[in-house]
Short mmCIF file of C-alpha atoms in Angstrom, two decimals:
data_model
loop_
_atom_site.label_atom_id
_atom_site.label_comp_id
_atom_site.label_asym_id
_atom_site.label_seq_id
_atom_site.Cartn_x
_atom_site.Cartn_y
_atom_site.Cartn_z
CA UNK A 337 15.43 -4.44 -3.60
CA UNK A 338 17.01 -3.63 -0.53
CA UNK A 339 14.31 -1.18 0.68
CA UNK A 340 11.77 -2.37 2.79
CA UNK A 341 8.68 -2.87 0.98
CA UNK A 342 6.67 0.20 2.17
CA UNK A 343 9.46 2.39 0.98
CA UNK A 344 9.89 0.90 -2.41
CA UNK A 345 7.07 2.69 -4.30
CA UNK A 346 7.24 6.52 -3.16
CA UNK A 347 8.87 9.13 -1.30
CA UNK A 348 8.61 9.38 2.56
CA UNK A 349 7.14 12.13 4.34
CA UNK A 350 10.21 13.74 5.14
CA UNK A 351 11.52 13.43 1.59
CA UNK A 352 8.43 15.29 0.14
CA UNK A 353 8.93 17.91 2.99
CA UNK A 354 12.41 18.49 1.57
CA UNK A 355 10.86 18.77 -1.74
CA UNK A 356 8.34 21.28 -0.48
CA UNK A 357 10.73 23.51 0.75
CA UNK A 358 11.76 24.80 -2.45
CA UNK A 359 8.61 26.89 -3.04
CA UNK A 360 9.02 30.68 -2.67
CA UNK A 361 7.44 32.50 0.39
CA UNK A 362 7.32 36.06 1.58
CA UNK A 363 9.60 37.29 4.74
CA UNK A 364 9.95 40.49 6.43
CA UNK A 365 13.48 40.13 7.29
CA UNK A 366 14.78 41.55 10.85
CA UNK A 367 18.38 42.48 9.48
CA UNK A 368 19.75 44.40 6.67
CA UNK A 369 21.66 42.85 3.63
CA UNK A 370 22.22 43.59 -0.15
CA UNK A 371 21.67 40.98 -2.60
CA UNK A 372 23.24 37.72 -1.58
CA UNK A 373 24.11 35.06 -4.37
CA UNK A 374 23.65 31.37 -3.11
CA UNK A 375 23.96 28.47 -5.20
CA UNK A 376 20.55 28.33 -6.05
CA UNK A 377 20.01 31.79 -6.89
CA UNK A 378 20.17 35.45 -5.92
CA UNK A 379 18.00 36.64 -3.29
CA UNK A 380 17.46 39.98 -1.63
CA UNK A 381 18.25 42.97 -0.92
CA UNK A 382 17.16 42.36 2.73
CA UNK A 383 15.75 45.75 3.85
CA UNK A 384 13.07 45.87 6.89
CA UNK A 385 10.56 46.53 6.59
CA UNK A 386 9.59 45.63 3.27
CA UNK A 387 9.39 41.99 2.47
CA UNK A 388 11.28 39.70 0.27
CA UNK A 389 10.86 36.53 -1.68
CA UNK A 390 13.00 33.74 -0.62
CA UNK A 391 12.63 29.75 -0.82
CA UNK A 392 10.86 28.21 2.03
CA UNK A 393 13.93 26.44 3.17
CA UNK A 394 15.82 29.75 3.65
CA UNK A 395 12.66 31.49 5.31
CA UNK A 396 12.78 28.56 7.73
CA UNK A 397 16.43 28.70 8.52
CA UNK A 398 16.25 32.68 9.10
CA UNK A 399 13.18 32.04 11.33
CA UNK A 400 14.90 29.53 13.54
CA UNK A 401 17.66 32.19 14.09
CA UNK A 402 15.15 34.98 14.87
CA UNK A 403 16.05 36.75 11.97
CA UNK A 404 12.72 37.36 10.20
CA UNK A 405 8.99 36.90 9.98
CA UNK A 406 7.23 34.84 7.75
CA UNK A 407 4.24 35.90 5.92
CA UNK A 408 1.71 33.03 5.46
CA UNK A 409 0.79 32.19 1.89
CA UNK A 410 -2.72 33.47 1.19
CA UNK A 411 -4.14 30.25 1.18
CA UNK A 412 -2.99 29.46 4.73
CA UNK A 413 -5.81 31.96 6.17
CA UNK A 414 -8.45 30.83 8.18
CA UNK A 415 -11.24 31.68 5.95
CA UNK A 416 -9.87 30.10 3.12
CA UNK A 417 -9.06 26.68 4.94
CA UNK A 418 -12.70 26.85 6.20
CA UNK A 419 -14.02 27.20 2.57
CA UNK A 420 -11.85 24.29 1.49
CA UNK A 421 -12.79 22.17 4.61
CA UNK A 422 -16.74 23.09 3.57
CA UNK A 423 -16.21 22.14 0.11
CA UNK A 424 -14.57 19.20 1.04
CA UNK A 425 -17.30 17.97 3.16
CA UNK A 426 -19.97 18.62 0.44
CA UNK A 427 -18.28 17.05 -2.10
CA UNK A 428 -18.58 13.20 -1.43
CA UNK A 429 -17.41 12.10 -5.00
CA UNK A 430 -14.28 14.26 -5.47
CA UNK A 431 -11.41 15.99 -3.70
CA UNK A 432 -10.85 19.67 -3.74
CA UNK A 433 -7.99 21.19 -5.58
CA UNK A 434 -5.44 21.93 -2.91
CA UNK A 435 -1.95 23.69 -3.53
CA UNK A 436 0.33 20.96 -4.52
CA UNK A 437 2.56 21.25 -1.35
CA UNK A 438 -0.63 22.32 0.91
CA UNK A 439 0.14 19.77 3.69
CA UNK A 440 3.82 19.91 4.04
CA UNK A 441 4.17 23.57 3.95
CA UNK A 442 1.12 24.31 6.39
CA UNK A 443 2.79 21.78 8.66
CA UNK A 444 6.18 22.91 8.61
CA UNK A 445 4.90 26.77 8.93
CA UNK A 446 2.75 25.74 12.05
CA UNK A 447 5.79 24.24 13.65
CA UNK A 448 8.40 26.71 12.97
CA UNK A 449 6.41 29.96 12.48
CA UNK A 450 3.57 29.64 14.85
CA UNK A 451 3.83 33.30 16.12
CA UNK A 452 3.44 34.74 12.60
CA UNK A 453 0.14 33.02 11.74
CA UNK A 454 -3.29 34.01 13.16
CA UNK A 455 -4.67 31.61 15.52
CA UNK A 456 -2.71 28.88 15.08
CA UNK A 457 -4.41 26.19 17.11
CA UNK A 458 -7.66 26.99 15.32
CA UNK A 459 -5.76 26.51 11.89
CA UNK A 460 -4.25 23.37 13.40
CA UNK A 461 -7.72 21.76 14.19
CA UNK A 462 -8.94 23.11 10.74
CA UNK A 463 -6.14 21.22 9.17
CA UNK A 464 -6.61 18.25 10.95
CA UNK A 465 -10.31 17.97 10.08
CA UNK A 466 -9.60 18.55 6.41
CA UNK A 467 -7.18 15.86 6.52
CA UNK A 468 -9.52 13.59 8.18
CA UNK A 469 -12.34 14.15 5.49
CA UNK A 470 -10.09 13.56 2.69
CA UNK A 471 -8.63 10.40 4.27
CA UNK A 472 -12.35 8.96 4.61
CA UNK A 473 -13.02 9.67 1.11
CA UNK A 474 -9.76 7.82 0.26
CA UNK A 475 -10.82 4.97 2.25
CA UNK A 476 -14.27 4.80 0.45
CA UNK A 477 -12.69 5.04 -2.67
CA UNK A 478 -10.43 2.31 -2.29
CA UNK A 479 -13.33 0.08 -1.91
CA UNK A 480 -14.97 1.69 -5.25
CA UNK A 481 -15.57 -0.75 -8.40
CA UNK A 482 -12.47 0.43 -10.17
CA UNK A 483 -10.41 -1.13 -7.59
CA UNK A 484 -12.26 -4.10 -6.74
CA UNK A 485 -11.87 -4.84 -10.49
CA UNK A 486 -8.10 -4.33 -9.97
CA UNK A 487 -8.27 -1.76 -12.96
CA UNK A 488 -8.04 1.98 -11.58
CA UNK A 489 -8.34 4.37 -8.84
CA UNK A 490 -9.59 7.81 -9.47
CA UNK A 491 -7.01 9.86 -7.50
CA UNK A 492 -7.55 13.54 -9.22
CA UNK A 493 -6.57 16.26 -6.68
CA UNK A 494 -4.67 14.16 -4.29
CA UNK A 495 -1.67 15.73 -2.93
CA UNK A 496 1.71 13.80 -3.43
CA UNK A 497 1.78 13.04 0.35
CA UNK A 498 -1.73 11.24 0.51
CA UNK A 499 -0.76 9.58 -2.96
CA UNK A 500 2.83 8.34 -1.33
CA UNK A 501 0.96 7.06 1.70
CA UNK A 502 -1.48 5.13 -0.59
CA UNK A 503 0.85 3.72 -3.32
CA UNK A 504 2.64 0.96 -2.07
CA UNK A 505 -0.34 -0.67 -0.50
CA UNK A 506 -2.50 -0.31 -3.82
CA UNK A 507 0.22 -1.21 -6.26
CA UNK A 508 0.70 -4.37 -4.25
CA UNK A 509 -2.88 -5.11 -4.06
CA UNK A 510 -3.74 -4.49 -7.52
CA UNK A 511 -0.55 -6.50 -8.54
CA UNK A 512 -2.14 -9.47 -6.82
CA UNK A 513 -5.41 -9.00 -8.56
CA UNK A 514 -4.05 -8.74 -11.52
CA UNK A 515 -1.80 -11.81 -11.44
CA UNK A 516 -5.18 -13.82 -10.46
CA UNK A 517 -6.91 -12.67 -13.50
CA UNK A 518 -7.93 -15.83 -15.83
CA UNK A 519 -5.64 -16.37 -18.26
CA UNK A 520 -6.05 -15.54 -21.92
CA UNK A 521 -8.46 -12.89 -21.25
CA UNK A 522 -9.73 -10.84 -24.21
CA UNK A 523 -9.75 -7.17 -23.54
CA UNK A 524 -13.58 -6.47 -22.39
CA UNK A 525 -14.65 -3.20 -23.96
CA UNK A 526 -16.80 -2.09 -21.04
CA UNK A 527 -17.49 1.47 -20.52
CA UNK A 528 -15.99 2.49 -17.20
CA UNK A 529 -18.89 4.47 -16.25
CA UNK A 530 -18.24 7.15 -13.69
CA UNK B 1057 2.85 -11.37 -6.77
CA UNK B 1058 6.33 -12.02 -7.99
CA UNK B 1059 7.16 -15.16 -9.65
CA UNK B 1060 10.66 -14.39 -9.81
CA UNK B 1061 13.06 -16.98 -9.69
CA UNK B 1062 14.69 -15.72 -6.56
CA UNK B 1063 11.60 -14.83 -4.84
CA UNK B 1064 11.82 -16.63 -1.59
CA UNK B 1065 8.03 -16.59 -0.87
CA UNK B 1066 7.81 -18.20 -4.31
CA UNK B 1067 9.93 -20.75 -3.39
CA UNK B 1068 8.62 -21.62 -0.16
CA UNK B 1069 5.03 -21.73 -1.72
CA UNK B 1070 6.27 -24.27 -4.28
CA UNK B 1071 7.66 -26.29 -1.81
CA UNK B 1072 4.28 -27.56 -0.66
CA UNK B 1073 3.34 -31.19 -1.38
CA UNK B 1074 1.06 -32.11 -3.79
CA UNK B 1075 -0.48 -35.70 -3.90
CA UNK B 1076 -0.25 -37.09 -7.29
CA UNK B 1077 -0.60 -40.68 -9.07
CA UNK B 1078 2.11 -41.86 -11.52
CA UNK B 1079 0.70 -43.32 -14.68
CA UNK B 1080 3.28 -45.45 -15.30
CA UNK B 1081 5.95 -47.50 -13.81
CA UNK B 1082 9.18 -46.10 -12.61
CA UNK B 1083 12.29 -47.99 -11.72
CA UNK B 1084 14.34 -46.99 -9.21
CA UNK B 1085 12.60 -43.99 -7.62
CA UNK B 1086 10.70 -46.01 -5.06
CA UNK B 1087 12.39 -43.64 -2.34
CA UNK B 1088 9.92 -40.78 -3.22
CA UNK B 1089 7.30 -42.85 -1.81
CA UNK B 1090 8.95 -43.07 1.51
CA UNK B 1091 8.86 -46.73 1.54
CA UNK B 1092 11.19 -49.40 1.02
CA UNK B 1093 10.13 -50.44 -2.42
CA UNK B 1094 12.70 -49.97 -5.31
CA UNK B 1095 10.15 -49.23 -7.99
CA UNK B 1096 7.13 -46.71 -8.22
CA UNK B 1097 4.41 -48.64 -9.64
CA UNK B 1098 1.51 -47.16 -11.88
CA UNK B 1099 -1.52 -45.45 -10.25
CA UNK B 1100 0.47 -45.07 -6.86
CA UNK B 1101 -0.26 -42.27 -4.94
CA UNK B 1102 2.95 -40.00 -3.96
CA UNK B 1103 3.22 -36.94 -2.28
CA UNK B 1104 5.69 -34.92 -4.21
CA UNK B 1105 6.64 -31.01 -3.59
CA UNK B 1106 5.19 -28.83 -6.14
CA UNK B 1107 8.03 -27.92 -8.33
CA UNK B 1108 8.63 -31.53 -8.94
CA UNK B 1109 5.15 -32.51 -9.82
CA UNK B 1110 4.62 -29.74 -12.24
CA UNK B 1111 7.04 -31.00 -14.48
CA UNK B 1112 6.13 -34.43 -14.09
CA UNK B 1113 2.64 -33.73 -14.91
CA UNK B 1114 3.49 -31.42 -17.62
CA UNK B 1115 5.12 -34.36 -19.34
CA UNK B 1116 2.18 -36.42 -18.18
CA UNK B 1117 3.84 -38.95 -15.90
CA UNK B 1118 1.83 -37.89 -13.16
CA UNK B 1119 -1.86 -36.70 -12.73
CA UNK B 1120 -3.33 -35.09 -9.74
CA UNK B 1121 -6.82 -34.13 -8.60
CA UNK B 1122 -7.52 -30.82 -7.37
CA UNK B 1123 -5.78 -30.56 -3.72
CA UNK B 1124 -7.79 -30.04 -0.67
CA UNK B 1125 -7.18 -26.33 -0.07
CA UNK B 1126 -9.09 -25.60 -3.15
CA UNK B 1127 -11.83 -28.04 -2.55
CA UNK B 1128 -15.37 -27.40 -2.89
CA UNK B 1129 -15.90 -27.44 0.88
CA UNK B 1130 -13.38 -24.36 0.96
CA UNK B 1131 -15.05 -22.84 -2.00
CA UNK B 1132 -18.78 -23.01 -0.18
CA UNK B 1133 -17.16 -21.47 2.93
CA UNK B 1134 -15.90 -18.60 0.80
CA UNK B 1135 -18.97 -18.11 -1.00
CA UNK B 1136 -20.83 -17.88 2.52
CA UNK B 1137 -18.40 -15.55 4.24
CA UNK B 1138 -15.13 -14.84 2.54
CA UNK B 1139 -13.49 -12.78 5.59
CA UNK B 1140 -14.01 -15.44 8.28
CA UNK B 1141 -12.16 -18.43 6.18
CA UNK B 1142 -8.99 -19.06 7.72
CA UNK B 1143 -6.54 -19.31 4.81
CA UNK B 1144 -3.51 -19.30 7.03
CA UNK B 1145 -3.09 -22.94 7.59
CA UNK B 1146 -4.57 -24.26 4.42
CA UNK B 1147 -1.59 -24.41 2.63
CA UNK B 1148 1.85 -25.32 4.36
CA UNK B 1149 3.81 -23.08 7.39
CA UNK B 1150 3.07 -19.71 6.48
CA UNK B 1151 0.07 -20.19 4.05
CA UNK B 1152 0.51 -19.17 0.46
CA UNK B 1153 -2.98 -20.18 -0.60
CA UNK B 1154 -2.81 -17.44 -3.36
CA UNK B 1155 0.50 -18.26 -4.92
CA UNK B 1156 0.18 -22.00 -4.56
CA UNK B 1157 -3.27 -21.63 -6.13
CA UNK B 1158 -1.87 -19.87 -9.12
CA UNK B 1159 0.81 -22.32 -9.74
CA UNK B 1160 -1.54 -25.10 -9.73
CA UNK B 1161 -3.86 -23.43 -12.21
CA UNK B 1162 -0.88 -23.07 -14.56
CA UNK B 1163 -0.76 -26.66 -14.93
CA UNK B 1164 -4.66 -27.27 -15.09
CA UNK B 1165 -6.60 -27.34 -18.34
CA UNK B 1166 -8.73 -24.27 -19.61
CA UNK B 1167 -12.01 -24.71 -17.66
CA UNK B 1168 -10.75 -25.98 -14.11
CA UNK B 1169 -8.05 -23.34 -14.45
CA UNK B 1170 -10.55 -20.24 -15.07
CA UNK B 1171 -12.52 -21.98 -12.24
CA UNK B 1172 -9.97 -21.76 -9.61
CA UNK B 1173 -8.52 -18.65 -10.67
CA UNK B 1174 -12.07 -17.11 -10.44
CA UNK B 1175 -12.37 -18.59 -6.91
CA UNK B 1176 -9.05 -17.09 -5.95
CA UNK B 1177 -9.82 -13.52 -7.20
CA UNK B 1178 -13.43 -13.22 -5.79
CA UNK B 1179 -11.89 -14.43 -2.57
CA UNK B 1180 -9.15 -12.01 -2.46
CA UNK B 1181 -11.39 -9.11 -3.70
CA UNK B 1182 -13.97 -9.96 -0.86
CA UNK B 1183 -11.43 -10.01 1.89
CA UNK B 1184 -9.76 -6.78 0.74
CA UNK B 1185 -12.05 -4.31 2.31
CA UNK B 1186 -11.44 -5.91 5.71
CA UNK B 1187 -7.75 -5.93 5.37
CA UNK B 1188 -7.84 -2.22 4.38
CA UNK B 1189 -9.80 -1.27 7.36
CA UNK B 1190 -7.70 -3.21 9.65
CA UNK B 1191 -4.43 -1.87 8.41
CA UNK B 1192 -5.54 1.66 8.54
CA UNK B 1193 -6.83 1.18 12.04
CA UNK B 1194 -3.53 -0.51 13.04
CA UNK B 1195 -1.89 2.53 11.35
CA UNK B 1196 -3.16 5.16 13.31
CA UNK B 1197 -3.08 3.59 16.85
CA UNK B 1198 -0.47 1.52 18.55
CA UNK B 1199 -1.95 -1.72 18.93
CA UNK B 1200 0.98 -4.42 19.64
CA UNK B 1201 -1.23 -6.73 21.67
CA UNK B 1202 -4.69 -8.11 20.36
CA UNK B 1203 -7.42 -6.21 21.72
CA UNK B 1204 -11.06 -8.07 22.22
CA UNK B 1205 -12.54 -7.14 19.12
CA UNK B 1206 -15.44 -8.72 17.07
CA UNK B 1207 -15.13 -12.40 16.17
CA UNK B 1208 -14.96 -11.66 12.28
CA UNK B 1209 -12.16 -9.06 12.65
CA UNK B 1210 -10.29 -11.49 15.02
CA UNK B 1211 -10.76 -14.60 12.96
CA UNK B 1212 -9.76 -12.50 9.78
CA UNK B 1213 -6.62 -11.46 11.53
CA UNK B 1214 -5.54 -14.84 12.39
CA UNK B 1215 -6.65 -16.28 9.33
CA UNK B 1216 -4.60 -13.87 6.89
CA UNK B 1217 -3.01 -15.46 4.42
CA UNK B 1218 0.98 -14.86 3.75
CA UNK B 1219 0.30 -12.32 0.90
CA UNK B 1220 -2.35 -10.46 2.79
CA UNK B 1221 -0.02 -10.41 5.54
CA UNK B 1222 2.27 -8.60 3.61
CA UNK B 1223 0.07 -6.43 2.04
CA UNK B 1224 -1.25 -5.59 5.82
CA UNK B 1225 2.02 -4.80 6.91
CA UNK B 1226 2.82 -2.38 4.03
CA UNK B 1227 -0.30 -0.61 4.73
CA UNK B 1228 0.46 -0.39 8.40
CA UNK B 1229 3.99 0.95 7.86
CA UNK B 1230 3.01 3.55 5.43
CA UNK B 1231 0.31 4.69 7.55
CA UNK B 1232 2.27 4.97 10.64
CA UNK B 1233 5.07 6.66 8.68
CA UNK B 1234 2.70 9.55 7.79
CA UNK B 1235 1.40 9.64 11.55
CA UNK B 1236 4.52 10.03 12.84
CA UNK B 1237 5.47 12.62 10.51
CA UNK B 1238 2.29 14.54 11.22
CA UNK B 1239 2.91 14.21 15.08
CA UNK B 1240 6.67 15.04 14.88
CA UNK B 1241 7.08 18.96 15.63
CA UNK B 1242 9.99 19.17 13.24
CA UNK B 1243 12.58 20.59 15.84
CA UNK B 1244 15.90 20.42 14.69
CA UNK B 1245 19.20 20.91 16.76
CA UNK B 1246 20.24 24.52 16.35
CA UNK B 1247 19.71 26.29 13.17
CA UNK B 1248 20.40 24.46 9.61
#
């Protein structure tokens, strides 16, 4: 393959952000416009001060031109993130269920729409902590029994971004382990106790 | 590991020489021994690249003992501490210990084959955690020069075998990519 090895198995974070920008989000437009038909659908009408639902990419584009205010999604409030962080820290075995595009959306919103979220610096540090806790759990999981036997890795509730970071390494490592298995081994009926 | 016909790594690994002894006299191939003889005599030891040795052994023209990179001495060192064994210089230039071992195992009979594969697998599994930690560490910090670290990490890093080095590079690259994305502020030129 012509792609470098670390790109062969997944999507880059930029590509994942692009995909994440399909999600709808609320905005409060600062301009007036009737309903508009774009390639991807019909949006509007834009009448301040009522909010409108648009895809994230459109919201970001308008925000950059200072034509709207973005309403952060309800899972991006300080309380919710703090709760998730607490749960994440308490649960050493598994990951908390997060909205699928949590990381990408939160990062993009904090970059572009800082003034619209409450206490952006606190939010940023909370998100960073959350990310670190999850990374630590991933690293521990990588040395779990299933991986060492080259059979499986439990990844419930990992977001696509974390998965794509993990995949190239894990796939190659497990490939090597599999190729080193003794030949002509019958399937062992072992209960994977977890 | 890819055993693809076109895999450059496999080609390089299979080029490593194996010492075997011929079971019969062969006329006219004396140059393989590197000497000036015209013929090869029975029981003479010749160093052949593995791709040649494999076909000859499968047809029972040659036999070979377990080569030194997989000797009992190496096995004992791996049992003691898998992470401190330098696998990089055991097999040829870039060190393809796992690959070469696998190819050899294909030619062995059942029991030594299972034994050899087991050694390789256990060694890999025992070295994997250190490899993961190292690659995660290097992904999140900009180390281009070696720093003074504990002796096991240093020996491990120097002794990483070819496939392990590739694995390390992959882990480091994907970690770096994610980190750069996090640190970038997503500023674009003008509006989209």
